[in-house]
Coordinates of C-alpha atoms and ligand atoms in Angstrom, one line a residue:
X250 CA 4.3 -32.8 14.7
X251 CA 1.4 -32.6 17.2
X252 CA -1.8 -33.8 16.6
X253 CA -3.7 -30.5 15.9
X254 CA -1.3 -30.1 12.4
X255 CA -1.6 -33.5 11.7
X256 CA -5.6 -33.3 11.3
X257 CA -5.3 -29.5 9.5
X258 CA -6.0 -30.5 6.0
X259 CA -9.5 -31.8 5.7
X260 CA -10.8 -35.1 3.8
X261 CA -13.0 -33.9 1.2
X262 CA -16.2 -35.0 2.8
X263 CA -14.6 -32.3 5.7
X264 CA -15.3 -29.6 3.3
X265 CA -18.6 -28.2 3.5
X266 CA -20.7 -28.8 0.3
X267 CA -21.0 -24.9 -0.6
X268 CA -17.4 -24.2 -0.8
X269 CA -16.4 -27.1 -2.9
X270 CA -14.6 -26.4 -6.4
X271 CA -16.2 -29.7 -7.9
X272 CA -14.9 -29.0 -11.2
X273 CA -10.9 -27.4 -11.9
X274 CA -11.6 -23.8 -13.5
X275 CA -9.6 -24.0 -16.7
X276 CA -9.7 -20.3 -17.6
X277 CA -9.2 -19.6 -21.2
X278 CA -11.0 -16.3 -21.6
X279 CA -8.6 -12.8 -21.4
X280 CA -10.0 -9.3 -22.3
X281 CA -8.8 -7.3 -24.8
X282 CA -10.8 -4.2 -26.8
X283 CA -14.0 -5.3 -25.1
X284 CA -13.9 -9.1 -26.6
X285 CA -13.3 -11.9 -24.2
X286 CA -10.7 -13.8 -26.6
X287 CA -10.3 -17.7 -26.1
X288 CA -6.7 -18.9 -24.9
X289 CA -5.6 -22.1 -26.8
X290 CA -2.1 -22.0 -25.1
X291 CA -0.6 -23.5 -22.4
X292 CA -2.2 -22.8 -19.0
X293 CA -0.4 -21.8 -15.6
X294 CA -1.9 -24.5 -13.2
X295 CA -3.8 -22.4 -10.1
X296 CA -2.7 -24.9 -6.5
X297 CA -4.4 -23.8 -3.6
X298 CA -2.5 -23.9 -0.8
X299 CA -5.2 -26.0 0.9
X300 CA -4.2 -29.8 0.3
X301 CA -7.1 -32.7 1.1
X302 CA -6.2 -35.9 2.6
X303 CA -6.9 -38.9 0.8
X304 CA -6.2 -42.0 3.1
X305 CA -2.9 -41.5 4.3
X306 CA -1.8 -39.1 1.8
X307 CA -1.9 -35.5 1.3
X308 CA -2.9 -34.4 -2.4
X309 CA -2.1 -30.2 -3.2
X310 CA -5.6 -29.1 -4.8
X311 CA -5.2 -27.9 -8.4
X312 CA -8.6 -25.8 -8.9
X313 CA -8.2 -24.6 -11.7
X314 CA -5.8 -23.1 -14.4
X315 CA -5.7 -19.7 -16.3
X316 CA -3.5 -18.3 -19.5
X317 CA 0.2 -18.4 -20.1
X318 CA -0.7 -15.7 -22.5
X319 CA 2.8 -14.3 -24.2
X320 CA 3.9 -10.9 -25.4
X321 CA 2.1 -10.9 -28.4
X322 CA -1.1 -10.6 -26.8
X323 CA 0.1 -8.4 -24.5
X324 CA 1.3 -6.0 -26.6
X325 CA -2.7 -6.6 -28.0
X326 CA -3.7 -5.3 -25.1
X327 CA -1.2 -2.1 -25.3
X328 CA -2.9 -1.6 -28.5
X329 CA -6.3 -1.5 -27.4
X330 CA -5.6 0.8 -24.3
X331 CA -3.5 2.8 -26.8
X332 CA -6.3 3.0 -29.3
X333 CA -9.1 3.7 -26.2
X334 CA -7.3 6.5 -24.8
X335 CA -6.3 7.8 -28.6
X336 CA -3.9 10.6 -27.5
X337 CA -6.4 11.8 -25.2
X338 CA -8.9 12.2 -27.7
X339 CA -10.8 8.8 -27.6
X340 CA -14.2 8.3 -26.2
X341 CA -13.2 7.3 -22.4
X342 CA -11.1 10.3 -21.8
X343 CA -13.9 12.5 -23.5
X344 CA -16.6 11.4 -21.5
X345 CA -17.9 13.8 -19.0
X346 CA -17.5 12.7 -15.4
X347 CA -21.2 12.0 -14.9
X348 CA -20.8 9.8 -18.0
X349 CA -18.1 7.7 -16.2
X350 CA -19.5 7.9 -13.3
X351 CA -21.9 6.2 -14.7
X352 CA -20.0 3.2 -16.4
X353 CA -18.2 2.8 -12.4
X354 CA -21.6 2.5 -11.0
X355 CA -22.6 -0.2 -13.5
X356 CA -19.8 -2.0 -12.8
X357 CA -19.7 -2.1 -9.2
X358 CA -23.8 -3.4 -9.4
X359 CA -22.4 -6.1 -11.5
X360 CA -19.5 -7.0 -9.3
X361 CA -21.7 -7.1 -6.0
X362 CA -23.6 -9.9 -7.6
X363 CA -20.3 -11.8 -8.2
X364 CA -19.5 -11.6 -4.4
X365 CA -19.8 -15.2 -3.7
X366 CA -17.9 -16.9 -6.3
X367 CA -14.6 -14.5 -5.7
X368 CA -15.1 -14.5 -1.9
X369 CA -14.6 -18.3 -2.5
X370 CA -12.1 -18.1 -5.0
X371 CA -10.0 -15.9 -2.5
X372 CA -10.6 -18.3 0.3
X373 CA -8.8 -21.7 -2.0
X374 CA -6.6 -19.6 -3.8
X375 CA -4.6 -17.2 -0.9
X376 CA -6.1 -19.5 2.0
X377 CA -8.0 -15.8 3.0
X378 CA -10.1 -17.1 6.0
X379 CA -13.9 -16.4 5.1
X380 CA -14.3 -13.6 7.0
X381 CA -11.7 -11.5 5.7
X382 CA -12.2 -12.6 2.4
X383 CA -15.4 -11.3 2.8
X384 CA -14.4 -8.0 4.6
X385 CA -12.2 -7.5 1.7
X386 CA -14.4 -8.4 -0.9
X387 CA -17.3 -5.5 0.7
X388 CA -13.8 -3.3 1.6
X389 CA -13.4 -3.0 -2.1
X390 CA -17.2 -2.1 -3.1
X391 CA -17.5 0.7 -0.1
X392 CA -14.0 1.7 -1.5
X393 CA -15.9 2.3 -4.7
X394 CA -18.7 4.4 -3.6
X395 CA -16.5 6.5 -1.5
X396 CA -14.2 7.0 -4.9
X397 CA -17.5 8.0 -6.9
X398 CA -18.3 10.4 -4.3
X399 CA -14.7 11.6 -3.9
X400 CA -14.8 12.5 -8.0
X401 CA -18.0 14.8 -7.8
X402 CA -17.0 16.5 -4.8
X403 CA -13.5 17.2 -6.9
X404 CA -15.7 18.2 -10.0
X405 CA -17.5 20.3 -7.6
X406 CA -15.1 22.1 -6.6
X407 CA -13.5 22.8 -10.3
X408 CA -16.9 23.9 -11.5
X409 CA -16.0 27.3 -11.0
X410 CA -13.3 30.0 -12.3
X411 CA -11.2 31.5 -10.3
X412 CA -9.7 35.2 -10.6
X413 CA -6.1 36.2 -9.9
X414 CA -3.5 38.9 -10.4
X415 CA -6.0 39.8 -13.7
X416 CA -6.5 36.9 -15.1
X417 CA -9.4 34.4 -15.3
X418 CA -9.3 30.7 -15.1
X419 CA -11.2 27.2 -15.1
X420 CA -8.7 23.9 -13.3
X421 CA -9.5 20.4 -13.5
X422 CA -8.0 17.4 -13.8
X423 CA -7.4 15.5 -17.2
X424 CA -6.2 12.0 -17.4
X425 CA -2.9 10.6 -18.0
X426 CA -2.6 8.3 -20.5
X427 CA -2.7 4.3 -20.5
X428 CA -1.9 2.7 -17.3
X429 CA -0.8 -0.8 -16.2
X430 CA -2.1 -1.7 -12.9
X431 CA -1.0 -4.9 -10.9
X432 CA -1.7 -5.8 -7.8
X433 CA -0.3 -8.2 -4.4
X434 CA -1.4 -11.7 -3.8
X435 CA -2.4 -11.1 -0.3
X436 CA -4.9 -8.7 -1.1
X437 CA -5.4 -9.1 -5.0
X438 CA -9.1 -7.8 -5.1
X439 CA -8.7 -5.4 -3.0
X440 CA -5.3 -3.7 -3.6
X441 CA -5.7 -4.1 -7.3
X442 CA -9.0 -2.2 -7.3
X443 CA -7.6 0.8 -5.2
X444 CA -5.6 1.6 -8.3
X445 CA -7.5 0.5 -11.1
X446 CA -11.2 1.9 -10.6
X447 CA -9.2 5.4 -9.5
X448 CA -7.7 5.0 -12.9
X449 CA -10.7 4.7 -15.0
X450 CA -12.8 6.8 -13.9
X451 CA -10.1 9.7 -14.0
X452 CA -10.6 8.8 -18.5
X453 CA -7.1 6.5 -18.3
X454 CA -7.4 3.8 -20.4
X455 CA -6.0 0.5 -18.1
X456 CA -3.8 -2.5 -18.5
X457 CA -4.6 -4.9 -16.0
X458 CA -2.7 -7.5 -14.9
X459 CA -4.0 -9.5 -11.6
X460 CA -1.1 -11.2 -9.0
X461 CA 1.1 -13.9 -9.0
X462 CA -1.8 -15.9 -6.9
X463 CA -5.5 -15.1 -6.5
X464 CA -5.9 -15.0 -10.2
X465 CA -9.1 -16.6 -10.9
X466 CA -10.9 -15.0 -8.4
X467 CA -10.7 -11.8 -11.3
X468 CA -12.7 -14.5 -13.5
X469 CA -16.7 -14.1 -12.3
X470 CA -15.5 -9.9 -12.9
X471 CA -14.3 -10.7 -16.5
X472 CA -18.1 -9.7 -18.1
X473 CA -18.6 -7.3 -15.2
X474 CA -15.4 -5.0 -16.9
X475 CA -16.4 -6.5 -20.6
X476 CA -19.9 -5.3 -20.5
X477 CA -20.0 -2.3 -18.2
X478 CA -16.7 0.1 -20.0
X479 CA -15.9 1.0 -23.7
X480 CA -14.0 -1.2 -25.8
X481 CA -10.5 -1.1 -25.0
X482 CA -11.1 0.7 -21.7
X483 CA -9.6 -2.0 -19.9
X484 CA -8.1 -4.9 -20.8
X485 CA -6.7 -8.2 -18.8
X486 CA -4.4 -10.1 -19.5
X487 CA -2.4 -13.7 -17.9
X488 CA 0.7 -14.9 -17.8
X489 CA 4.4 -14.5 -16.6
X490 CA 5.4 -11.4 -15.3
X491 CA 8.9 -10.5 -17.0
X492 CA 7.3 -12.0 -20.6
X493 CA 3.7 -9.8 -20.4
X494 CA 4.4 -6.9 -18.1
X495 CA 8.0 -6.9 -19.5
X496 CA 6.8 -6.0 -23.3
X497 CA 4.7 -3.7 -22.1
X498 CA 7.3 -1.5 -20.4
X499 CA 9.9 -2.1 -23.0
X500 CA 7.3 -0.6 -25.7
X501 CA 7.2 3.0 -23.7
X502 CA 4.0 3.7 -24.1
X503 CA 2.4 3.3 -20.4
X504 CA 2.4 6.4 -19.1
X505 CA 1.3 5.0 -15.6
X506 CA 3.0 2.2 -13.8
X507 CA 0.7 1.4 -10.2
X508 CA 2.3 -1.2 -8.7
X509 CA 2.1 -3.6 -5.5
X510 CA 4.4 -5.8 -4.8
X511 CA 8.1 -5.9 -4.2
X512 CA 10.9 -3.5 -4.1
X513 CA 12.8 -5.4 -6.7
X514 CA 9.9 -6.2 -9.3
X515 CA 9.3 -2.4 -9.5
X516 CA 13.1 -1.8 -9.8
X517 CA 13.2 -4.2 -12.5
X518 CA 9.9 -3.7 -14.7
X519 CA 10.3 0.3 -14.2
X520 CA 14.0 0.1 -15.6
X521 CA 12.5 -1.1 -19.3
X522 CA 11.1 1.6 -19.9
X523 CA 12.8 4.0 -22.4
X524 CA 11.4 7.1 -21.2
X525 CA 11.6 7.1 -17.3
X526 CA 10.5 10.6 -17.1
X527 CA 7.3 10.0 -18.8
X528 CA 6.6 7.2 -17.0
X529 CA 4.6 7.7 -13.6
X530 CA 5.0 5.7 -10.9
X531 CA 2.4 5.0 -8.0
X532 CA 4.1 2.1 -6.0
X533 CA 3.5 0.3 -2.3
X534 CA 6.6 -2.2 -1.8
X535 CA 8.3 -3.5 0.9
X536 CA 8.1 -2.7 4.6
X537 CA 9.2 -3.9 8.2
X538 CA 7.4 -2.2 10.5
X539 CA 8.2 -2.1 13.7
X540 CA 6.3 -2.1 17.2
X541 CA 7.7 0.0 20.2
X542 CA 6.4 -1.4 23.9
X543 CA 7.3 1.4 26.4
X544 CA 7.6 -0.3 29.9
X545 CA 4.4 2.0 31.2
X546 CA 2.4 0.5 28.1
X547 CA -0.7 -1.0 28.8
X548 CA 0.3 -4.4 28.2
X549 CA -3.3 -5.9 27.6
X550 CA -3.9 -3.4 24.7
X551 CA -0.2 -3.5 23.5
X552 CA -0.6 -7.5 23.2
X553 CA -3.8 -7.7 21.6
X554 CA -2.3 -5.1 18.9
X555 CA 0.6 -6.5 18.3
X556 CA -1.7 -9.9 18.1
X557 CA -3.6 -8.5 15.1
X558 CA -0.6 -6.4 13.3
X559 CA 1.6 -9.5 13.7
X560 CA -0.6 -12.3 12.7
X561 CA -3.8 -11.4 10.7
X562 CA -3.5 -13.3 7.7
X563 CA -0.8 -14.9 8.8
X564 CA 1.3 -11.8 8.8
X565 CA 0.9 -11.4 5.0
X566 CA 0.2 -7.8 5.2
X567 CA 2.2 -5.0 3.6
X568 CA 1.5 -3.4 7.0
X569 CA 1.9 -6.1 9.2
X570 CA 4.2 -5.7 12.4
X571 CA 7.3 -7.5 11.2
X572 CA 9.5 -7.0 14.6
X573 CA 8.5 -6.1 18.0
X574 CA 11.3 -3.8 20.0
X575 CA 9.7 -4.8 23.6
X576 CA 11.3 -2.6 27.0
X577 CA 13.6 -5.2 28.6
X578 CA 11.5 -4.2 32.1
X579 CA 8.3 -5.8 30.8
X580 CA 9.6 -8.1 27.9
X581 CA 9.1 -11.3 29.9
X582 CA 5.6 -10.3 30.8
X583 CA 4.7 -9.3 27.1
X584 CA 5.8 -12.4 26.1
X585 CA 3.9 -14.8 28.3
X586 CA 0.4 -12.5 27.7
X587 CA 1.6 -12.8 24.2
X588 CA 1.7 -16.8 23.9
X589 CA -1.6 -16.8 25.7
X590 CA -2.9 -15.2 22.7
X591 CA -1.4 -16.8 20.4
X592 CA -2.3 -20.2 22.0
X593 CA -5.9 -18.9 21.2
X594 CA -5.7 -18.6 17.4
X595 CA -7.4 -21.6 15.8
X596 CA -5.4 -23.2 12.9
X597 CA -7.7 -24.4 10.4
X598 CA -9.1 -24.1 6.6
X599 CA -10.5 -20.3 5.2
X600 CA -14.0 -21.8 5.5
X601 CA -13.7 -22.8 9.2
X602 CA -15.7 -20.8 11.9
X603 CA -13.2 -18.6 14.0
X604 CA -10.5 -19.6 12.4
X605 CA -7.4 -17.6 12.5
X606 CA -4.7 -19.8 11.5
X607 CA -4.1 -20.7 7.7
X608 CA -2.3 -22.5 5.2
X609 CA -0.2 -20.0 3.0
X610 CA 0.0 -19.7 -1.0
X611 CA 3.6 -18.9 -1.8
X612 CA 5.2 -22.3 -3.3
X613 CA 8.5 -22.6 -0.9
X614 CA 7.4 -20.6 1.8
X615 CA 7.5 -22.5 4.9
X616 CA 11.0 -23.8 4.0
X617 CA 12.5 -20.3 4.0
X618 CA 10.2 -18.8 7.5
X619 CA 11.8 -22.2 8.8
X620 CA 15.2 -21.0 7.5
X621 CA 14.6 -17.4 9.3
X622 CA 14.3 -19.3 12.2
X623 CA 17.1 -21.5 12.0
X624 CA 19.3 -18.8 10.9
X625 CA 18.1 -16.8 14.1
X626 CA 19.0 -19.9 16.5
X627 CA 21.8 -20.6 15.4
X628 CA 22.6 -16.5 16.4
X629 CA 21.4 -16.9 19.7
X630 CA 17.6 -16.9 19.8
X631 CA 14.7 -19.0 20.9
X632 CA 11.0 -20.1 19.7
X633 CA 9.8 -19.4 22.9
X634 CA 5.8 -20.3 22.3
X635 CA 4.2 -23.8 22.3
X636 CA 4.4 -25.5 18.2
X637 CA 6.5 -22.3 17.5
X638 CA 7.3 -23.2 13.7
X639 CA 5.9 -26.4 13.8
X640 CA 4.5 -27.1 9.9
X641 CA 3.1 -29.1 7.8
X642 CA 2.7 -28.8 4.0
X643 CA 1.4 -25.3 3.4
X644 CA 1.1 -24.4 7.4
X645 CA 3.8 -23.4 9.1
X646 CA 2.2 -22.3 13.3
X647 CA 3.3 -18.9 14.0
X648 CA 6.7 -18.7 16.1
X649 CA 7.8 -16.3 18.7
X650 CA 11.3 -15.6 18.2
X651 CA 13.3 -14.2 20.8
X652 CA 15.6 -12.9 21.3
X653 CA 16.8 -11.0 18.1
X654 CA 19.6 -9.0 17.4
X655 CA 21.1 -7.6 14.6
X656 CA 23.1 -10.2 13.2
X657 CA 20.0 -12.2 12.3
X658 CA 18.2 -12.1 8.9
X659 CA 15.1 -11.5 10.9
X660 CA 16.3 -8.1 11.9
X661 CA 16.3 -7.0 8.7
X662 CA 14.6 -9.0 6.3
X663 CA 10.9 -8.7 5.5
X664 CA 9.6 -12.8 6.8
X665 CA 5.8 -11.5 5.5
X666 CA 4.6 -14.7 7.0
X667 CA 3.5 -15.9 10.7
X668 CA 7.1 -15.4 12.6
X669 CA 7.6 -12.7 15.2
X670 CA 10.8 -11.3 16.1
X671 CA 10.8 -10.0 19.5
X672 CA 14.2 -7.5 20.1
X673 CA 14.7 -6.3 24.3
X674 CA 15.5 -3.3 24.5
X675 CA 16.6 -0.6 27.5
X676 CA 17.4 2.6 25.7
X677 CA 14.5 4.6 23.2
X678 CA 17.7 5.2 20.9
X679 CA 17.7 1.5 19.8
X680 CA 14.2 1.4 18.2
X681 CA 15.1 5.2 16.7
X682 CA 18.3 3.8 15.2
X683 CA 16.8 0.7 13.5
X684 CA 13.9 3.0 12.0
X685 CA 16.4 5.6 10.9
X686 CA 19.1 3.4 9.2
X687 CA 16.1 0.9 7.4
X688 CA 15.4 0.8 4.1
X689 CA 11.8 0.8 4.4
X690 CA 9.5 3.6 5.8
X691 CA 6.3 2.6 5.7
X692 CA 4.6 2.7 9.9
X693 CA 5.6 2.6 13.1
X694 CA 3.5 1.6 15.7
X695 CA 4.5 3.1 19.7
X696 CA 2.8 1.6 22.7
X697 CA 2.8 3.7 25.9
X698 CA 1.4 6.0 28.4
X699 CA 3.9 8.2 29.4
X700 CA 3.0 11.2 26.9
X701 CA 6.6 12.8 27.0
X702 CA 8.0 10.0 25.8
X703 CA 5.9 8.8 23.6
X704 CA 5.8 12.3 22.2
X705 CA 9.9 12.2 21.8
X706 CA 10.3 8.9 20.2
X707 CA 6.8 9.7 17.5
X708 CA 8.9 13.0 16.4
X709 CA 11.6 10.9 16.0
X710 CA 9.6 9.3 13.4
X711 CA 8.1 12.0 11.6
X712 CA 10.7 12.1 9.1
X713 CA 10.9 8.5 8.4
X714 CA 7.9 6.6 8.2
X715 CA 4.6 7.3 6.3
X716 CA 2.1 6.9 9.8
X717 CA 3.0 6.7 13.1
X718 CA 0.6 4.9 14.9
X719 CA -0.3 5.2 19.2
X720 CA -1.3 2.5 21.1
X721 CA -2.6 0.5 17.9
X722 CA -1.4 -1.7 15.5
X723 CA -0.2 -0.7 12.1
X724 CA -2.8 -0.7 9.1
X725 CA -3.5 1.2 5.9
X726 CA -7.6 1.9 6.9
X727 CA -9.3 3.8 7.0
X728 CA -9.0 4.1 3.3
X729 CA -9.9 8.1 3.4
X730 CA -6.2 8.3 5.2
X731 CA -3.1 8.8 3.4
X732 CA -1.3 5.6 2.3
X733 CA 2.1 5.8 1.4
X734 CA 5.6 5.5 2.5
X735 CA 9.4 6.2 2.8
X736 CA 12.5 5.3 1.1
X737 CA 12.0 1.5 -0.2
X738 CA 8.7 1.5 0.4
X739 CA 6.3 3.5 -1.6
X740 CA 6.1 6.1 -4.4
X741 CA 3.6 8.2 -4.6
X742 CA 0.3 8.5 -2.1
X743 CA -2.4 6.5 -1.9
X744 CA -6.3 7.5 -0.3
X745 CA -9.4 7.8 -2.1
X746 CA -9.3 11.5 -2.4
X747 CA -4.9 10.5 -3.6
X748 CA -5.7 7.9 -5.6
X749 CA -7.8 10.7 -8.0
X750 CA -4.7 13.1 -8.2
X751 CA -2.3 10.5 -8.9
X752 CA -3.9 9.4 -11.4
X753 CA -4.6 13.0 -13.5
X754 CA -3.0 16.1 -13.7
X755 CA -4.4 19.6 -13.7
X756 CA -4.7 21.0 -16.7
X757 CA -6.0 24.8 -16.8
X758 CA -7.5 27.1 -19.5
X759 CA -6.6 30.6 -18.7
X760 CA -6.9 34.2 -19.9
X761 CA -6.7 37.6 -19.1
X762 CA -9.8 39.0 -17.6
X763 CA -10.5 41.8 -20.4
X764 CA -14.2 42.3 -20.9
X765 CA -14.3 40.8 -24.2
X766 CA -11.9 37.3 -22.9
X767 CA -14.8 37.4 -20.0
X768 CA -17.7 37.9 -22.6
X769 CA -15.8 34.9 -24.7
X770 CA -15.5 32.8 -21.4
X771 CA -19.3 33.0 -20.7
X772 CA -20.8 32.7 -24.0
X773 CA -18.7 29.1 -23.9
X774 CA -20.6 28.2 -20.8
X775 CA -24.1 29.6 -21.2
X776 CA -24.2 27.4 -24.7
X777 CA -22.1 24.7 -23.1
X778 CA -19.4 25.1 -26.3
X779 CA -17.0 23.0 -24.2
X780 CA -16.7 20.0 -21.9
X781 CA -13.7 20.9 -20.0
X782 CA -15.2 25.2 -19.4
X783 CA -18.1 23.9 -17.6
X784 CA -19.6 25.2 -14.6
X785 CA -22.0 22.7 -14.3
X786 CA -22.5 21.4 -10.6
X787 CA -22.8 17.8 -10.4
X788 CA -25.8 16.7 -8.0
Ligands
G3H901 O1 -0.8 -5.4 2.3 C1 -0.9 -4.2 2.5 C2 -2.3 -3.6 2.7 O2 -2.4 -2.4 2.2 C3 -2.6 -3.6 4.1 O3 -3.9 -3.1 4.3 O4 -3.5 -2.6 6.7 O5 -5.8 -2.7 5.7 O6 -4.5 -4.8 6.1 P1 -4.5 -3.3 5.8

């Protein structure tokens, strides 16, 4: 092990005083039907994936620990949402848009005075480096305005009735029922949020379950969601996935399912339920996309993409670039520039300056990138950059691996972690081929000038992959764009403006435009008889 990975993991006196955890956070607080209920059950133990040297020894940080709640309380929580949302008829799904509006804007006041504690939280918990965590933390406010101001421009335009064939009518869009929201541990603010405030302020009544990690970062919100929303609005609860989120599918009655994670969790949690047609699914699973580097591609731009798609957060992006099909007349080339880059990433902790490097959250995950590699040389490829898969602990330094072929679980498999597979290539029919026969569909990212070809290979695409992105790495931003994604990859459509159908349906009242059905229609709005025939404009 070189000496840079040797000193990674701090001393205590190393960390600066303002991010410190002095004290473990033993959570015992869960919210269900507006009352933050006390846990006296066993607790899941929260290890950062930072560890502090003491002496010569390396001691894992336990900050903190939250609740092993089971089914029973679970099932508590189905009850409350159940109760909330009362067949449509309950307060929250009553309220008038300006009225939830309201509640949303509440909330996100309260949650942008809790930005410090969860930035910090995200930083120990999912080794986030500071300045994403941050980015990710304000990401998820601006992704709140921008939803509030989605909603009234879609209650603008239903505040009117339309006329067709001879009939008269008034569409908007209702809620669906009680949803169960979970997010990812690589971005569990964020990702989370993109489903749940969408949810809410649509008049669903929400189940919300945070990640497998970054769990008590949701803690400083707890107050935020009990103080700001309607009893049994939304409700959190802890625990272990296939025990909690398991009796909740099993009972049928979530209507909506949003879901990040993996392809298999979805499979398995969407098969309990009883009634898979009245379930609705909004999903964002696996995905492996690639990067195309033309020969003609400018190979300064190309690299630094590939760079950031590859390797921010350590790769542990849904969207990351998880193979790199290089031209074989420029592959050597791409691969030095590439190195050079990679040489410049400082390793460190979240809270260092310019750091780029971390240590990563899932238990067991540097033994199996390690594995991906060893499986790959013992098929014929190389780490070709300096420390390539050099680790320690929790760190494992990214590694270049070239070059890959098909018979390598690399190839394939989704590493979502800081190993880059690097396939030459000569023909444009061997990246089409690997897009076309994957399970996943997600991006595609091409990098080249020659606008013929780029043009042939992006059509190529069009019926594959969710976004096909030229000359730049793959990402879901900006968040007004379509999210979403092929075969094993996605259900449904994610976007600020997507996020608000998904989670409603239009609902229409109709009639035929006689003078007295017309005289009917606008006595109900002059006197304001009804929330839903409305044609009032919301400023
Ligand atoms: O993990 C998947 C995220 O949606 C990726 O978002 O492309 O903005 O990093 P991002």
């Amino acid at each position: 092990m070189t000496t840079t990975l040797s000193s990674i993991f701090p001393s205590v006196e190393n960390i600066p005083e303002a991010f410190r955890i002095s004290q473990p956070i033993d959570q015992r607080e869960y919210l269900i039907n507006g009352e933050l209920r006390i846990w006296n059950g066993n607790l899941n133990p929260v290890l950062s994936p930072v560890f502090v040297k003491e002496g010569d020894e390396y001691r894992q940080q336990v900050i903190g620990s939250t609740p092993l709640l089971t089914s029973r309380e679970s099932l508590a929580a189905m009850d409350a949402a159940v109760k909330a949302y009362d067949l449509g008829q309950g307060y929250w799904p009553t309220r008038s848009v300006t009225e939830r509006i309201e509640h949303v804007e509440r909330f996100l006041a309260s949650m942008r005075t809790r930005r410090d504690a969860v930035v910090n939280l995200l930083m120990w918990e999912i080794g986030k480096t500071k300045k994403d965590s941050e980015r990710e933390f304000d990401r998820t406010c601006d992704y709140i305005v921008d939803t509030i101001k989605a909603y009234k421009e879609l209650d603008r335009n239903s505040a009117k009735l339309i006329e067709e064939q001879g009939y008269m009518a008034q569409i908007r869009r209702v809620p669906l029922g009680v949803s169960l929201c979970m997010g990812p541990y690589n971005y569990p603010l964020n990702e989370t949020f993109t489903t749940l405030i969408p949810a809410l302020i649509m008049g669903n009544t929400v189940i919300f379950k945070p990640a497998k990690y970054g769990v008590l970062l949701i803690r400083p919100l707890l107050e935020s969601f009990q103080t700001c929303f309607p009893a049994g609005v939304i409700n959190i609860i802890y625990g272990r996935g296939r025990e909690t989120v398991g009796a909740l599918m099993e009972s049928g009655k979530i209507d909506v399912f949003a879901f990040i994670g993996t392809n298999k969790g979805a499979n398995d949690l969407k098969r309990l339920h009883p009634k898979p047609h009245r379930l609705k699914a909004i999903l964002g699973l696996d995905a492996k996309n690639p990067a195309i580097v033309l020969p003609d591609a400018d190979l300064e731009n190309a690299v630094s993409e590939c760079i950031t798609g590859a390797l921010s957060f350590n790769g542990q992006r849904c969207t990351a670039l998880k193979i790199l099909f290089v031209h074989e007349d420029i592959v050597d080339e791409f691969i030095k520039k590439f190195n050079e880059r990679i040489a410049r990433l400082n390793p460190g902790m979240p809270w260092d300056n310019d750091v780029s490097l971390t240590p990563l959250p899932e238990p067991g995950k540097v033994e199996y990138l390690a594995e991906l590699v060893n499986d790959a040389r013992q098929h014929g490829a190389e780490v070709v950059n300096e420390m390539g898969s050099e680790n320690h602990l929790t760190f494992f330094y990214p590694a270049v691996v070239y070059p890959v072929n098909s018979k390598m679980r690399l190839y394939s498999e989704e590493q979502f972690g800081p190993v880059v597979p690097i396939v030459p290539f000569s023909d444009d029919s061997k990246p089409i081929e690997y897009v076309v026969n994957s399970n996943f569909g997600q991006q595609v990212s091409i990098f080249g000038t020659d606008s013929k070809r780029v043009a042939k290979i992006m059509d190529a695409f069009v019926n594959q992959v969710g976004r096909i992105n030229l000359n730049t790495q793959s990402q879901r931003g900006p968040d007004t764009f379509p999210f979403n994604g092929r075969k094993d990859s996605a259900e449904g459509t994610l976007s600020i403006a997507d996020a608000l159908r998904v989670f409603s349906i239009r609902t229409l009242v109709a009639t035929k435009s006689t003078d007295s059905n017309k005289q009917m229609m606008s006595t109900i709005i002059r006197n304001r008889e009804s929330a839903f025939l409305s044609t009032d404009y919301i400023i």
